[in-house]
Coordinates of C-alpha atoms in Angstrom, one line a residue:
Chain A
M4 CA -46.4 -57.3 25.9
Q5 CA -48.4 -56.4 23.4
I6 CA -46.7 -53.9 21.3
V7 CA -47.6 -51.8 17.6
V8 CA -45.7 -49.2 16.6
L9 CA -46.8 -47.4 14.0
G10 CA -44.3 -45.7 11.6
A11 CA -40.8 -48.1 10.6
G12 CA -38.7 -45.0 9.4
T13 CA -35.5 -45.1 12.1
V14 CA -37.2 -44.1 15.1
G15 CA -39.5 -47.1 14.3
T16 CA -37.9 -49.5 13.4
S17 CA -35.2 -48.8 16.0
I18 CA -37.3 -48.9 19.0
A19 CA -39.1 -51.8 17.5
N20 CA -35.6 -53.8 17.4
L21 CA -35.3 -53.0 21.1
L22 CA -37.8 -53.8 22.3
C23 CA -37.8 -56.8 20.3
L24 CA -34.6 -57.7 21.9
H25 CA -36.0 -57.8 25.5
G26 CA -38.4 -60.1 25.0
H27 CA -41.4 -58.5 23.6
S28 CA -44.2 -59.2 20.9
V29 CA -43.8 -56.1 18.6
T30 CA -45.6 -55.1 15.3
V31 CA -44.7 -52.6 12.7
V32 CA -46.8 -51.0 10.9
D33 CA -45.9 -48.7 7.4
S34 CA -47.5 -47.4 4.4
D35 CA -44.3 -47.9 2.5
V36 CA -44.0 -51.8 1.7
D37 CA -39.7 -51.1 0.7
Y38 CA -39.8 -50.4 4.6
I39 CA -42.2 -53.8 5.2
R40 CA -40.2 -55.6 3.3
R41 CA -36.8 -54.3 5.1
V42 CA -38.8 -54.7 8.3
N43 CA -40.0 -58.7 7.7
E44 CA -35.9 -58.8 5.6
T45 CA -33.7 -57.9 9.5
L46 CA -35.7 -58.2 12.2
D47 CA -37.9 -61.1 14.3
I48 CA -41.0 -59.2 14.3
R49 CA -44.1 -59.3 12.4
A50 CA -45.0 -56.3 9.5
V51 CA -48.6 -54.3 8.4
S52 CA -48.4 -53.0 5.6
G53 CA -51.0 -50.0 5.3
S54 CA -51.8 -46.4 6.9
A55 CA -51.8 -46.1 10.7
S56 CA -54.8 -44.1 11.0
Q57 CA -56.7 -46.4 9.0
S58 CA -58.6 -48.6 10.9
S59 CA -58.7 -51.2 9.7
V60 CA -55.2 -51.2 9.3
L61 CA -55.1 -51.0 13.4
F62 CA -57.1 -54.1 13.5
Q63 CA -54.8 -56.2 11.2
A64 CA -51.6 -55.0 13.2
G65 CA -54.1 -56.1 16.7
V66 CA -53.9 -52.5 18.7
M67 CA -57.0 -54.2 20.7
G68 CA -56.1 -55.2 24.2
I69 CA -52.4 -54.7 23.5
D70 CA -50.2 -53.5 26.9
L71 CA -48.5 -50.6 24.6
C72 CA -49.4 -48.4 21.1
L73 CA -46.5 -46.4 19.6
A74 CA -47.1 -43.8 16.6
V75 CA -44.0 -42.5 15.9
T76 CA -43.9 -41.6 11.5
G77 CA -42.7 -39.1 10.3
D78 CA -46.4 -36.8 10.2
D79 CA -47.9 -35.5 13.3
E80 CA -51.4 -35.7 12.4
V81 CA -50.9 -39.6 11.3
N82 CA -49.5 -40.1 15.1
L83 CA -52.3 -38.0 16.7
V84 CA -55.1 -39.7 15.2
A85 CA -53.9 -43.7 14.6
A86 CA -52.8 -43.1 18.6
S87 CA -55.7 -42.0 19.6
M88 CA -58.1 -44.0 17.5
S89 CA -55.3 -47.5 18.5
K90 CA -56.6 -46.0 22.9
A91 CA -60.4 -46.0 22.0
M92 CA -59.9 -49.7 20.0
G93 CA -58.3 -51.2 23.1
A94 CA -54.3 -49.8 23.5
R95 CA -53.7 -50.0 27.1
R96 CA -51.6 -46.8 26.9
T97 CA -50.4 -45.7 23.6
L98 CA -47.6 -42.5 23.0
A99 CA -47.7 -40.4 19.6
R100 CA -44.6 -38.1 18.2
V101 CA -45.1 -35.0 17.4
F102 CA -42.6 -32.3 15.9
A103 CA -44.1 -29.0 15.6
P104 CA -44.4 -27.5 19.4
V105 CA -48.4 -25.9 18.9
F106 CA -49.0 -30.4 19.7
R107 CA -47.8 -29.9 23.3
D108 CA -49.4 -26.4 24.3
M109 CA -52.6 -26.6 26.1
S110 CA -53.8 -23.3 26.0
T111 CA -55.9 -22.8 23.2
F112 CA -56.3 -26.6 22.6
D113 CA -55.5 -29.2 25.0
Y114 CA -55.0 -32.3 21.9
Q115 CA -53.2 -34.7 24.7
R116 CA -57.2 -35.0 26.7
H117 CA -58.7 -34.1 23.3
F118 CA -56.9 -37.2 21.6
N119 CA -56.8 -39.3 25.2
I120 CA -53.2 -40.0 24.2
D121 CA -50.7 -40.6 27.6
R122 CA -48.1 -38.4 25.5
L123 CA -46.8 -36.6 23.5
L124 CA -43.5 -37.1 23.2
S125 CA -40.8 -34.5 21.1
L126 CA -37.9 -36.4 20.1
E127 CA -36.4 -32.7 19.4
Q128 CA -36.8 -31.7 22.6
L129 CA -36.5 -35.3 24.6
S130 CA -32.9 -35.1 22.4
A131 CA -32.5 -31.1 24.0
M132 CA -33.2 -32.2 27.3
E133 CA -30.5 -34.9 27.3
L134 CA -28.1 -32.0 25.9
A135 CA -29.7 -29.7 28.5
R136 CA -28.7 -31.9 31.7
G137 CA -25.3 -33.4 30.0
I138 CA -24.5 -29.4 30.3
R139 CA -26.5 -28.6 33.9
N140 CA -26.2 -31.6 35.9
P141 CA -23.2 -34.5 34.7
G142 CA -24.7 -38.1 36.1
S143 CA -27.8 -36.7 37.3
V144 CA -31.5 -39.6 36.6
T145 CA -33.6 -39.6 33.3
M146 CA -36.5 -36.7 33.9
E147 CA -36.7 -35.9 31.1
N148 CA -40.7 -37.7 31.2
F149 CA -41.9 -35.6 34.2
A150 CA -43.6 -32.6 33.3
K151 CA -42.2 -32.1 30.1
G152 CA -38.9 -31.5 31.7
E153 CA -40.0 -29.1 34.1
L154 CA -39.1 -31.9 37.1
E155 CA -35.5 -32.1 38.0
V156 CA -34.2 -34.2 39.9
K157 CA -30.3 -32.5 41.2
E158 CA -27.4 -34.4 43.1
V159 CA -25.3 -32.0 45.2
G160 CA -22.0 -32.8 47.2
I161 CA -21.9 -31.2 50.9
D162 CA -18.8 -30.4 50.8
E163 CA -18.1 -27.6 53.2
A164 CA -20.4 -27.1 56.5
T165 CA -22.4 -24.1 54.8
P166 CA -25.2 -22.8 57.9
S167 CA -27.7 -25.8 56.5
V168 CA -24.6 -28.2 57.6
G169 CA -27.0 -30.5 61.5
V170 CA -30.3 -28.7 61.0
P171 CA -32.3 -30.8 60.7
L172 CA -34.9 -30.9 57.3
K173 CA -38.2 -30.1 58.8
N174 CA -36.7 -27.1 60.4
L175 CA -34.8 -26.1 57.1
K176 CA -35.9 -23.5 55.5
L177 CA -36.2 -24.1 51.4
S178 CA -38.2 -23.1 49.0
T179 CA -41.7 -24.3 48.9
G180 CA -40.8 -26.7 45.2
I181 CA -38.0 -28.3 46.5
R182 CA -37.8 -31.9 48.2
I183 CA -34.9 -33.0 49.4
G184 CA -35.0 -36.8 47.9
S185 CA -32.3 -39.0 49.4
I186 CA -29.1 -38.7 51.3
L187 CA -26.5 -41.2 50.2
R188 CA -24.4 -41.7 53.3
E189 CA -21.3 -43.5 53.9
G190 CA -22.2 -45.4 50.7
K191 CA -25.9 -46.2 51.4
M192 CA -28.4 -44.4 50.4
R193 CA -31.8 -44.0 51.7
I194 CA -35.0 -41.6 51.6
A195 CA -34.8 -38.0 53.6
G196 CA -37.1 -37.7 56.1
A197 CA -38.5 -34.1 58.8
E198 CA -36.1 -36.0 61.2
D199 CA -32.6 -36.3 59.2
A200 CA -30.0 -33.2 59.8
I201 CA -28.0 -33.0 56.1
Q202 CA -23.9 -34.4 57.4
V203 CA -20.5 -32.7 55.7
G204 CA -19.4 -35.5 53.0
D205 CA -22.6 -36.0 52.5
R206 CA -24.5 -36.7 48.9
I207 CA -27.7 -35.6 48.9
T208 CA -31.1 -35.0 45.8
L209 CA -32.9 -32.6 45.0
I210 CA -36.0 -32.4 43.9
G211 CA -38.4 -30.0 42.2
Q212 CA -38.6 -27.0 39.5
R213 CA -35.7 -26.6 37.7
E214 CA -35.8 -23.1 38.7
D215 CA -36.0 -23.7 42.1
I216 CA -33.5 -26.1 42.2
D217 CA -30.3 -23.6 41.0
E218 CA -31.8 -21.5 44.1
V219 CA -31.9 -24.1 46.6
T220 CA -28.4 -25.4 45.5
D221 CA -26.9 -22.2 46.7
V222 CA -27.4 -23.0 50.1
F223 CA -25.8 -26.2 50.7
R224 CA -22.3 -24.8 49.1
K225 CA -20.5 -21.4 50.2
T226 CA -18.5 -20.3 46.5
A227 CA -21.7 -20.1 44.3
E228 CA -21.4 -22.5 41.0
P229 CA -19.2 -20.8 38.5
K230 CA -21.2 -19.4 34.9
I231 CA -20.8 -21.7 32.3
G232 CA -20.5 -20.4 28.4
V233 CA -22.6 -22.5 26.3
V234 CA -22.6 -22.0 22.4
I235 CA -25.1 -23.5 20.5
A236 CA -24.3 -24.5 16.8
G237 CA -27.6 -24.6 15.4
G238 CA -30.8 -22.9 16.3
G239 CA -34.0 -25.6 14.7
E240 CA -36.1 -26.9 17.4
T241 CA -33.7 -29.2 19.2
G242 CA -31.3 -25.6 19.9
Y243 CA -33.8 -23.8 21.1
H244 CA -35.3 -26.3 23.9
L245 CA -31.4 -26.9 25.0
A246 CA -31.0 -22.9 24.8
R247 CA -34.6 -22.3 27.1
S248 CA -33.9 -24.4 29.1
L249 CA -30.3 -23.3 30.1
E250 CA -30.5 -19.8 29.7
G251 CA -30.7 -17.8 33.6
E252 CA -28.7 -17.8 36.0
R253 CA -25.8 -20.5 35.3
C254 CA -25.3 -20.6 31.7
A255 CA -24.5 -17.3 29.3
V256 CA -25.8 -19.2 25.7
V257 CA -24.8 -18.1 22.5
V258 CA -26.4 -19.8 20.0
M259 CA -25.4 -19.8 16.2
E260 CA -27.9 -20.5 13.4
S261 CA -27.5 -19.5 9.6
S262 CA -31.2 -18.5 8.3
E263 CA -32.7 -15.3 9.0
E264 CA -35.6 -15.9 9.5
R265 CA -35.3 -18.5 12.2
C266 CA -32.4 -15.9 13.9
E267 CA -35.3 -13.4 14.7
F268 CA -37.3 -15.9 15.7
L269 CA -34.5 -16.9 18.7
A270 CA -34.0 -13.7 19.1
A271 CA -37.8 -12.1 19.7
N272 CA -38.0 -15.7 22.0
L273 CA -34.6 -16.2 23.8
K274 CA -34.3 -12.9 26.2
R275 CA -31.3 -14.6 27.9
S276 CA -29.1 -16.3 24.7
T277 CA -27.4 -14.0 22.3
V278 CA -28.6 -15.3 18.7
L279 CA -25.7 -14.9 16.3
Q280 CA -26.4 -15.3 12.4
V281 CA -23.8 -17.1 11.1
D282 CA -22.4 -20.6 9.8
A283 CA -21.5 -22.7 12.1
T284 CA -19.6 -25.4 9.9
R285 CA -17.3 -23.2 8.7
R286 CA -13.7 -22.7 10.5
A287 CA -13.0 -19.0 10.4
V288 CA -16.5 -18.4 12.3
L289 CA -15.8 -20.7 15.2
E290 CA -12.6 -19.3 15.3
E291 CA -14.2 -15.2 14.7
E292 CA -16.7 -15.8 17.5
R293 CA -14.7 -17.1 20.8
V294 CA -15.9 -20.5 20.7
G295 CA -12.4 -21.4 21.5
S296 CA -13.2 -19.8 25.3
A297 CA -16.9 -22.2 25.7
D298 CA -16.8 -23.8 28.2
V299 CA -19.4 -26.4 26.5
F300 CA -19.6 -26.2 22.8
V301 CA -23.1 -28.2 21.5
A302 CA -23.9 -29.2 17.4
C303 CA -27.1 -29.7 16.8
T304 CA -27.7 -28.2 12.9
G305 CA -29.5 -31.0 11.8
D306 CA -27.0 -33.2 9.7
D307 CA -24.8 -35.6 11.3
E308 CA -21.5 -34.9 9.2
N309 CA -21.8 -31.1 9.7
N310 CA -21.9 -31.4 13.7
I311 CA -19.6 -33.5 13.7
M312 CA -17.3 -31.1 11.4
A313 CA -17.9 -29.3 13.7
G314 CA -17.5 -30.7 17.0
V315 CA -14.1 -31.6 16.2
E316 CA -13.4 -27.9 14.7
A317 CA -14.3 -26.9 18.0
R318 CA -12.4 -29.0 20.2
E319 CA -8.8 -28.1 18.1
I320 CA -10.0 -23.9 18.8
G321 CA -9.7 -25.3 22.3
A322 CA -13.1 -25.4 23.4
K323 CA -13.3 -27.6 26.5
R324 CA -16.3 -30.3 26.2
I325 CA -17.9 -30.8 23.1
M326 CA -21.7 -32.4 22.5
S327 CA -23.3 -33.2 19.7
I328 CA -27.1 -35.0 17.7
V329 CA -26.1 -37.5 16.2
G330 CA -28.4 -39.9 14.4
R331 CA -27.1 -42.1 13.4
P332 CA -26.7 -45.4 14.5
D333 CA -23.0 -46.5 12.7
Y334 CA -21.2 -43.0 14.2
A335 CA -21.2 -43.8 17.6
N336 CA -18.4 -45.7 17.8
V337 CA -16.1 -42.6 15.8
V338 CA -17.8 -39.7 17.9
G339 CA -15.9 -40.7 20.7
K340 CA -12.1 -41.2 19.1
L341 CA -12.7 -37.9 17.8
G342 CA -13.1 -35.9 21.5
I343 CA -17.0 -35.3 21.4
D344 CA -17.2 -35.9 25.1
L345 CA -21.5 -37.0 25.0
A346 CA -23.4 -37.7 21.7
V347 CA -27.2 -37.3 21.7
S348 CA -29.3 -40.4 19.4
P349 CA -32.5 -38.7 19.5
R350 CA -33.5 -42.5 18.7
E351 CA -32.1 -43.8 21.7
V352 CA -33.3 -40.5 24.0
M353 CA -36.9 -42.3 22.3
A354 CA -36.1 -45.4 23.1
R355 CA -35.4 -44.9 26.8
Q356 CA -38.2 -43.0 27.3
V357 CA -41.3 -46.1 25.3
M358 CA -39.1 -48.5 27.9
S359 CA -39.9 -46.8 30.6
F360 CA -42.9 -46.6 30.1
L361 CA -43.6 -50.4 29.6
N362 CA -45.1 -51.1 33.5
S363 CA -48.5 -52.9 34.3
G364 CA -50.7 -51.5 36.5
P365 CA -51.2 -47.8 38.0
V366 CA -47.1 -47.4 37.1
I367 CA -46.4 -45.1 34.1
S368 CA -42.7 -44.8 33.9
R369 CA -40.1 -46.2 36.7
S370 CA -36.3 -45.5 37.3
S371 CA -33.4 -45.7 39.0
L372 CA -31.3 -43.5 40.7
P373 CA -27.6 -43.9 39.8
G374 CA -25.7 -45.8 42.5
G375 CA -28.8 -46.6 44.9
S376 CA -31.6 -48.6 45.8
I377 CA -33.8 -45.8 45.0
E378 CA -36.7 -45.6 43.1
V379 CA -38.1 -42.9 41.1
L380 CA -42.3 -44.6 40.0
E381 CA -44.1 -42.0 38.2
I382 CA -47.7 -43.6 39.2
E383 CA -51.3 -42.4 38.1
V384 CA -54.3 -42.0 40.5
I385 CA -57.5 -44.0 39.5
Q386 CA -60.8 -43.2 40.0
G387 CA -61.6 -45.3 43.6
A388 CA -57.8 -46.5 44.5
P389 CA -57.1 -46.0 48.4
A390 CA -54.0 -43.9 47.6
T391 CA -57.0 -40.9 47.6
E392 CA -59.4 -42.1 50.3
H393 CA -57.3 -39.5 52.9
V394 CA -55.4 -36.4 53.1
L395 CA -51.1 -37.8 52.8
A396 CA -50.5 -37.4 56.6
N397 CA -53.4 -40.1 56.8
L398 CA -52.1 -42.4 54.1
P399 CA -50.5 -44.9 55.1
L400 CA -47.4 -44.0 53.1
P401 CA -44.3 -46.7 54.5
S402 CA -40.9 -44.7 55.6
A403 CA -39.4 -45.1 52.7
C404 CA -40.9 -43.7 50.8
L405 CA -41.4 -40.1 49.5
I406 CA -44.3 -38.0 47.1
A407 CA -41.7 -35.7 45.8
A408 CA -44.5 -34.0 43.4
V409 CA -47.7 -34.8 41.9
M410 CA -48.5 -33.3 38.2
K411 CA -52.1 -32.9 37.3
E412 CA -52.2 -31.5 33.7
D413 CA -48.7 -30.3 32.7
Y414 CA -47.9 -28.5 36.2
V415 CA -46.1 -29.4 39.0
R416 CA -46.9 -29.0 42.9
V417 CA -45.0 -30.6 45.6
P418 CA -47.4 -32.2 48.4
G419 CA -47.7 -30.4 51.6
A420 CA -49.6 -32.9 54.5
D421 CA -52.8 -31.9 53.8
D422 CA -53.3 -32.1 50.2
R423 CA -55.0 -35.4 48.4
L424 CA -54.6 -37.1 46.3
V425 CA -57.4 -36.9 43.5
A426 CA -58.0 -39.4 40.7
G427 CA -55.9 -37.5 37.2
D428 CA -53.4 -36.5 38.8
T429 CA -49.7 -38.2 38.2
V430 CA -47.6 -38.7 41.6
V431 CA -43.8 -38.7 41.4
A432 CA -42.7 -40.7 44.0
L433 CA -39.3 -41.6 45.8
V434 CA -39.1 -44.9 46.9
D435 CA -36.6 -47.7 48.3
D436 CA -36.8 -51.0 45.9
S437 CA -38.3 -53.0 49.3
A438 CA -41.1 -50.9 49.6
V439 CA -42.0 -50.6 45.9
E440 CA -44.9 -53.5 45.8
D441 CA -46.6 -51.2 48.9
I442 CA -46.9 -48.4 47.2
I443 CA -48.3 -50.1 44.1
S444 CA -51.2 -51.2 46.4
L445 CA -52.2 -47.6 47.7
F446 CA -52.3 -46.9 44.3
D447 CA -54.4 -50.2 42.8
I448 CA -57.5 -51.0 42.7
N449 CA -57.7 -54.8 42.9
G450 CA -54.8 -54.2 44.5
A451 CA -56.2 -54.1 48.2
Chain B
M21 CA -71.9 -18.5 27.3
K22 CA -71.7 -14.8 27.7
F23 CA -69.0 -12.4 28.6
A24 CA -70.7 -12.0 32.2
D25 CA -70.5 -15.7 33.0
F26 CA -66.4 -14.9 32.8
V27 CA -65.6 -11.8 32.4
S28 CA -64.6 -10.1 35.8
A29 CA -66.1 -6.3 36.9
G30 CA -63.7 -5.4 39.2
S31 CA -60.6 -6.1 36.8
I32 CA -61.3 -4.3 33.6
K33 CA -58.9 -2.0 32.4
A34 CA -60.0 1.4 30.3
G35 CA -56.6 3.2 29.8
L36 CA -54.2 0.7 29.2
E37 CA -50.8 3.0 30.9
T38 CA -48.2 0.4 29.0
D39 CA -46.7 0.1 25.9
T40 CA -45.2 -3.6 25.6
K41 CA -46.4 -6.6 24.8
E42 CA -45.2 -8.2 27.7
E43 CA -46.2 -5.0 29.5
V44 CA -49.7 -4.9 28.5
I45 CA -50.3 -8.9 29.3
A46 CA -48.8 -8.2 32.8
E47 CA -50.9 -5.4 33.9
L48 CA -53.9 -7.4 33.0
V49 CA -53.0 -10.0 35.2
T50 CA -52.0 -7.5 38.1
A51 CA -55.6 -6.3 37.6
L52 CA -56.9 -9.9 37.8
V53 CA -55.0 -10.2 41.6
A54 CA -56.1 -6.4 42.4
A55 CA -60.1 -7.7 41.7
G56 CA -59.3 -11.2 43.6
Q57 CA -60.1 -13.1 40.9
I58 CA -56.4 -15.0 41.1
R59 CA -54.5 -14.5 44.0
E60 CA -50.8 -12.8 44.4
E61 CA -48.3 -16.4 44.3
D62 CA -49.3 -17.0 40.6
N63 CA -49.6 -13.8 39.0
D64 CA -45.8 -14.6 37.6
G65 CA -46.9 -18.9 36.9
I66 CA -50.1 -16.7 35.0
L67 CA -48.3 -14.2 33.2
K68 CA -45.2 -16.7 32.0
A69 CA -47.8 -19.4 30.5
I70 CA -49.3 -17.0 28.8
M71 CA -46.1 -15.0 27.8
K72 CA -45.5 -19.3 26.4
R73 CA -49.2 -19.5 24.2
E74 CA -47.2 -16.3 22.7
E75 CA -44.6 -17.9 21.3
L76 CA -46.9 -20.6 19.3
G77 CA -48.3 -17.4 17.6
S78 CA -50.0 -14.3 18.2
T79 CA -52.9 -14.1 19.5
G80 CA -53.7 -10.9 17.9
I81 CA -56.2 -11.9 15.4
G82 CA -56.6 -8.7 13.1
R83 CA -58.9 -5.7 13.5
G84 CA -57.0 -4.3 16.5
V85 CA -58.2 -7.1 19.0
A86 CA -56.3 -9.8 20.9
V87 CA -56.9 -12.8 22.8
P88 CA -54.3 -14.1 25.0
H89 CA -55.1 -16.8 26.8
T90 CA -53.7 -19.9 28.5
K91 CA -55.2 -22.6 31.7
H92 CA -54.2 -22.6 34.8
P93 CA -53.9 -25.0 37.6
S94 CA -54.8 -22.2 40.0
V95 CA -58.0 -21.1 39.0
E96 CA -61.1 -22.6 39.4
R97 CA -63.3 -21.7 37.2
L98 CA -62.9 -19.3 33.7
V99 CA -61.6 -15.9 34.4
A100 CA -61.0 -13.1 31.7
T101 CA -60.5 -9.2 32.0
V102 CA -60.8 -6.6 29.3
G103 CA -58.6 -3.9 28.8
V104 CA -58.2 -1.3 25.5
S105 CA -55.9 1.1 25.0
Q106 CA -56.1 4.4 23.2
E107 CA -52.8 4.4 21.7
G108 CA -52.6 0.8 20.6
I109 CA -49.8 -1.7 21.0
D110 CA -47.2 -3.6 18.9
F111 CA -48.4 -6.8 20.0
N112 CA -47.3 -8.9 16.3
S113 CA -50.9 -9.4 14.9
L114 CA -51.7 -11.2 12.2
D115 CA -52.6 -8.1 10.1
G116 CA -49.2 -6.3 11.6
E117 CA -52.1 -3.5 13.0
K118 CA -51.4 -2.1 16.9
V119 CA -53.7 -3.8 18.9
Q120 CA -56.6 -1.1 21.0
L121 CA -58.7 -4.0 22.6
F122 CA -57.4 -6.9 25.2
F123 CA -59.5 -9.9 25.8
L124 CA -57.5 -12.1 28.6
L125 CA -58.8 -15.2 29.1
I126 CA -57.5 -18.3 32.4
S127 CA -59.1 -21.2 32.1
P128 CA -58.8 -24.9 34.4
P129 CA -57.0 -27.4 32.5
D130 CA -60.1 -29.4 33.8
Q131 CA -62.8 -27.4 31.8
P132 CA -61.9 -27.6 28.1
G133 CA -64.9 -27.4 27.1
D134 CA -65.8 -24.1 28.5
H135 CA -63.1 -22.3 27.2
L136 CA -62.9 -23.2 23.6
R137 CA -66.7 -21.7 24.2
A138 CA -65.4 -18.5 25.4
L139 CA -62.9 -17.9 23.2
E140 CA -65.8 -18.5 20.8
N141 CA -68.3 -15.6 22.5
I142 CA -65.0 -13.7 22.3
S143 CA -64.3 -14.1 18.4
R144 CA -68.5 -14.0 17.2
Q145 CA -69.2 -10.9 18.3
L146 CA -65.7 -9.1 18.1
R147 CA -66.2 -9.8 14.7
D148 CA -68.8 -7.2 14.9
D149 CA -67.6 -3.1 13.3
T150 CA -69.6 -1.9 15.7
F151 CA -68.9 -3.5 18.8
C152 CA -65.1 -3.0 18.1
R153 CA -65.6 0.6 17.6
F154 CA -67.5 1.4 20.2
L155 CA -65.4 -0.7 22.5
K156 CA -62.1 1.3 21.7
Q157 CA -64.0 4.4 22.5
S158 CA -64.5 3.9 25.8
K159 CA -63.1 6.0 28.3
T160 CA -64.3 4.0 31.6
P161 CA -65.2 0.4 32.9
E162 CA -68.0 1.1 33.5
D163 CA -68.9 1.9 29.4
I164 CA -66.8 -1.3 28.7
Q165 CA -69.1 -3.4 31.0
Q166 CA -72.1 -1.6 29.6
L167 CA -71.1 -2.9 26.1
L168 CA -70.4 -6.8 27.3
E169 CA -74.1 -6.5 28.7
E170 CA -75.1 -5.9 25.4
A171 CA -73.4 -7.5 23.6
D172 CA -74.8 -10.6 25.9
N173 CA -78.2 -9.4 25.4
N174 CA -77.4 -10.0 21.1
Q175 CA -77.5 -5.6 20.1
F176 CA -74.6 -6.5 18.0
V177 CA -74.1 -9.9 16.5
S178 CA -77.2 -10.5 14.3

């Protein structure tokens, strides 16, 4: 595919490199000639120097008719303008990286719609989602791209004979926001149907909004899951997003942040977390605040070395699991040896996200459920697609398929049988490998 | 766009009973539910969305006025209500002053133009000191309703 990457910083360069390794044709644009020279020397890709927000530069880079344009310069405003222009100039899909949370909020002004950009991504939020998943739900599928992390897929093992065992799914009184997606039984994974009943020994996946999922999980367990004690070192964007997505019934969250001003913001906006104004890079502080009794310690101070040091100290004091943000690729080798259980690299998280966007036709992203033959497709509903012709119950959907959620703008709903898809919706579907083509043709205006 | 186009008369509150930011917003959202403008099951979702917007920066724009707002797919057209607090409420406003006048607005996500026109109308009208003063002195929803009508007829803004 033809791809243009705007911005040749660490994020842009590493994604360009990865895309190149996957055989795509990549052009990189940056205003800094030194960056361009470095790219030319080290990577086998085309590099154009100039400002990404100038039409002449975008023209030279060839954004017309390309498959994907990524705006990942260090400047939010440049990314918005450049991604918007690229789309208008004929890039099929565009993604822009933004740092400031306000760009992703549409209450006052809808940036994504106004600038006609397919997705605004926050590296910090993506990293926080990755960490959150590692804490709440190890081994779950990557779903951060759906509804800004509001939608989650969770795997639950059925170990005990709860009242929900043996009852056909259609008779299980689950919250309306939840779907059972797949059942793994005797090594075979399949899409759950209304007549299926859960058996002891099954592993099932639940799909829905985070809060509903926590509630429903208890239906399948006799004993409630124990509360997880989480200490977050660093209350920047990543730490804040992480605390927000964890705080609640299942996690007791403590955030350590040294800036007084930032602490005030955190305390005002994190209703169910404890905010401490301390320097988490000092061992005495970690001891004093009893980090040793934490189930999970997460270091996201904004500095690799501090993160690694704090992680090592926390491990020594006795924290059970250590996670850290580590940006530099050459540190990856060391962190495991130092006893850090999960190191999240923002560049890698971003790269994975970008890779899932490299699809043709109405498919926006595509990922596989772990250990199975089931794919999670995110599909755009286009004007005139066969899928818009009837309510869901009357669509010729293959049985090995489940429409798990429908998104309109940022809002997710779990559709019922008499729901009808309209152009502009985005559908999240679980599909068996064998039925993927059938599903896509329902959404493709040329495929029917 | 006029107030009459989006403010639901039946939900206007002349004497707000609560005294914190979140409670006031909740009271106004509940008033919209009671007036049949939004469904009860959407109450919590809308409240959460409005509070999330407040995190990015207070919608208290100064001079005792706040315009909490959000977009939500559960509404099919713009809905809004007005609330007046006699004592004033701490709303982390730009100028640090307590807020007495609340215009709460909820729009469907697919009508971004109307949403901005409504916000613009509210902001423009509230720039008039006389209009604000009269609103703050209102004792009944009918008083407020009448003032909004007068504003719609351009009796305040020159």
